[in-house]
Amino acid sequence: MCQNCVLAPDYTMSVSPASRLICTPADGIFTVKVGSVLGFADPLTRSAAGHSGATTAGFSTNPVTPGGSSTLTIGNTGAAAAGSYSITVTGTSTTGSKDRSVELVVYTGVPAAPTLTTPTDGATNVSTTPTFTWSGVAGAVTYSIEVATDAAFTNVVASASGRASPTWTANVQLAPSMVPHRRVQAVNGCGAGAYSTAFSFTT
């Protein structure tokens, strides 16, 4: 801790959330809050940089007086390429400038269907608590998997969602000599993609 420090009037600035995921053409919305230190009341002007050149950045109130807040809107996202953008918000007042960085993750559509890998389609003598794997899909954030006793998936006996990596070990023990079916779908900020082609195997 600083000893014998002399504090001077100044402002604070925060931007939230730290990361925002959107599906185009939705806007990217962030809240910018400005605080006052020792009664500082000079207006603060904000700007934003680092978003896609095709998108726009605007503040609901600019400048803003310390103690207030405004909304930063990244618009025209339909013209942006999919990807992650580091956006720097700069506040400038009579005491100088401050920078805060946030992330905008842009998705332009749901991810493609994964390809199942193991167990292979038609595999036999598979463990009753198998570990399933599938191909990673570009643009996927998480995966969901279903295991059912029938090809129509009307009787799902094991499932998981929110899987960050393309693998999962069954959370229930399947019956011996069972012939289950499984399928996987990838999910991102635009929603869930199509299910993979279903594979079956024999325990």
C-alpha positions in Angstrom: 0.0 0.0 0.0 1.2 3.5 -0.8 2.5 5.5 2.2 2.1 9.3 2.4 0.2 9.3 -0.9 -1.6 12.5 -2.0 -4.7 11.7 -3.9 -6.0 14.1 -6.5 -9.4 14.3 -8.1 -9.8 11.9 -11.0 -12.3 9.5 -12.6 -12.6 5.8 -12.9 -14.0 3.8 -15.9 -15.1 0.2 -16.2 -16.6 -1.7 -19.2 -18.8 -4.8 -18.9 -19.1 -7.6 -19.7 -15.5 -8.5 -20.3 -16.6 -10.7 -23.2 -19.7 -10.7 -25.3 -20.8 -13.4 -27.8 -23.2 -12.4 -30.6 -24.7 -13.9 -33.7 -24.9 -11.5 -36.6 -26.7 -9.2 -37.2 -27.3 -8.7 -33.5 -25.5 -5.7 -31.9 -22.7 -6.1 -29.4 -23.8 -4.2 -26.2 -21.5 -3.1 -23.4 -22.0 -0.9 -20.4 -19.5 1.8 -19.6 -19.5 3.2 -16.1 -17.7 6.3 -15.0 -16.9 7.0 -11.3 -15.7 10.1 -9.5 -12.7 10.3 -7.2 -12.6 13.2 -4.7 -15.5 15.0 -6.3 -14.1 15.0 -9.9 -16.9 16.2 -12.2 -15.3 17.1 -15.5 -17.0 15.5 -18.5 -15.5 12.4 -20.0 -15.4 11.6 -23.8 -15.3 8.0 -24.9 -14.2 6.3 -28.1 -13.8 2.7 -29.2 -11.3 1.0 -31.5 -10.5 -2.5 -32.5 -13.9 -3.6 -33.8 -14.2 -4.7 -37.5 -13.8 -1.8 -39.9 -17.2 -2.6 -41.3 -19.0 -2.3 -38.0 -19.9 0.9 -36.1 -19.3 2.0 -32.5 -21.6 4.4 -30.7 -22.3 5.6 -27.2 -25.7 6.3 -25.9 -24.3 9.4 -24.0 -21.0 11.0 -24.9 -19.5 12.8 -23.1 -20.7 11.6 -19.7 -20.2 13.2 -16.3 -18.5 11.0 -13.6 -21.1 9.1 -11.6 -23.0 8.3 -14.8 -22.9 5.5 -17.4 -23.7 4.8 -21.0 -24.1 2.0 -23.4 -21.6 1.1 -26.1 -23.2 -0.4 -29.1 -21.2 -2.2 -31.8 -23.5 -2.2 -34.8 -23.7 -3.3 -38.4 -22.3 -6.6 -37.3 -23.8 -8.3 -40.4 -20.8 -6.8 -42.3 -18.2 -8.4 -39.9 -16.3 -11.6 -40.4 -16.7 -14.3 -37.8 -14.0 -14.1 -35.2 -12.9 -12.5 -31.9 -12.3 -8.7 -31.7 -10.4 -7.0 -28.9 -12.1 -3.6 -28.4 -10.3 -0.8 -26.6 -12.6 1.8 -25.0 -10.7 5.0 -24.3 -11.9 7.7 -21.9 -10.5 11.2 -22.1 -11.0 14.0 -19.6 -9.0 16.9 -18.1 -6.8 14.5 -16.0 -5.8 12.4 -19.1 -6.9 9.2 -20.8 -7.7 5.7 -19.6 -8.1 2.5 -21.7 -10.2 -0.6 -21.0 -10.3 -3.7 -23.2 -13.2 -6.0 -23.8 -13.8 -8.9 -26.2 -16.5 -9.2 -28.9 -16.9 -12.7 -30.3 -18.8 -12.7 -33.6 -20.6 -15.8 -35.1 -22.2 -15.7 -38.5 -24.1 -18.9 -38.3 -24.6 -22.2 -36.5 -21.7 -24.7 -36.7 -21.6 -27.6 -39.0 -22.4 -31.1 -37.9 -19.5 -33.1 -36.3 -18.2 -36.4 -37.6 -18.3 -39.2 -35.2 -15.0 -41.1 -34.7 -15.0 -43.7 -31.9 -16.5 -46.1 -31.3 -16.8 -46.6 -35.1 -20.1 -47.3 -36.7 -21.1 -51.0 -36.1 -18.3 -51.6 -33.6 -18.7 -54.6 -31.3 -17.6 -55.6 -27.8 -17.6 -51.9 -26.8 -17.4 -51.1 -23.0 -20.7 -50.5 -21.2 -19.3 -47.1 -20.1 -17.7 -46.1 -23.5 -15.7 -43.0 -24.2 -17.1 -41.3 -27.3 -15.0 -39.0 -29.6 -15.9 -36.9 -32.6 -14.3 -34.3 -34.9 -13.9 -30.7 -33.6 -16.0 -28.2 -35.6 -14.8 -24.7 -36.6 -16.8 -22.1 -34.8 -18.2 -24.5 -32.1 -18.2 -23.4 -28.5 -19.7 -26.5 -26.9 -21.1 -29.9 -28.0 -24.2 -31.9 -27.0 -24.4 -35.7 -27.3 -27.3 -38.2 -27.0 -27.2 -42.0 -26.7 -30.5 -43.8 -27.3 -31.8 -47.3 -27.5 -33.4 -46.6 -30.9 -32.5 -44.9 -34.2 -35.2 -42.3 -33.8 -33.8 -41.2 -30.4 -37.1 -41.4 -28.7 -35.6 -43.2 -25.8 -32.4 -41.4 -24.8 -30.6 -43.2 -22.0 -27.5 -41.0 -21.7 -26.7 -37.5 -22.7 -24.5 -34.5 -22.0 -24.4 -30.8 -23.1 -21.9 -28.0 -22.7 -19.0 -30.2 -23.6 -16.0 -27.9 -24.4 -13.9 -30.7 -26.0 -15.0 -33.4 -28.6 -15.0 -36.3 -26.2 -17.2 -37.7 -23.5 -17.4 -40.8 -21.3 -20.9 -42.1 -20.7 -22.3 -41.0 -17.3 -24.4 -44.2 -17.0 -23.6 -47.9 -17.5 -25.2 -49.3 -20.6 -26.6 -52.8 -20.5 -24.5 -55.7 -21.9 -25.3 -56.8 -25.5 -27.1 -53.5 -26.0 -27.1 -51.8 -29.5 -27.3 -48.1 -28.7 -27.3 -45.2 -31.2 -25.5 -41.9 -30.7 -25.4 -38.5 -32.3 -23.6 -35.2 -31.5 -24.4 -31.5 -32.4 -22.2 -28.4 -32.1 -23.4 -25.2 -30.5 -22.2 -21.6 -30.6 -23.6 -18.1 -30.2 -26.0 -18.5 -33.1 -27.5 -21.7 -31.6 -27.3 -25.5 -32.2 -26.2 -26.9 -35.5 -27.5 -30.1 -37.2 -26.9 -33.4 -35.5 -24.2 -35.7 -36.9 -25.0 -38.8 -38.8 -25.9 -41.3 -36.0 -23.6 -44.3 -35.3 -24.6 -47.5 -33.6 -22.4 -50.1 -31.7 -22.8 -53.2 -29.6 -21.7 -53.3 -26.0 
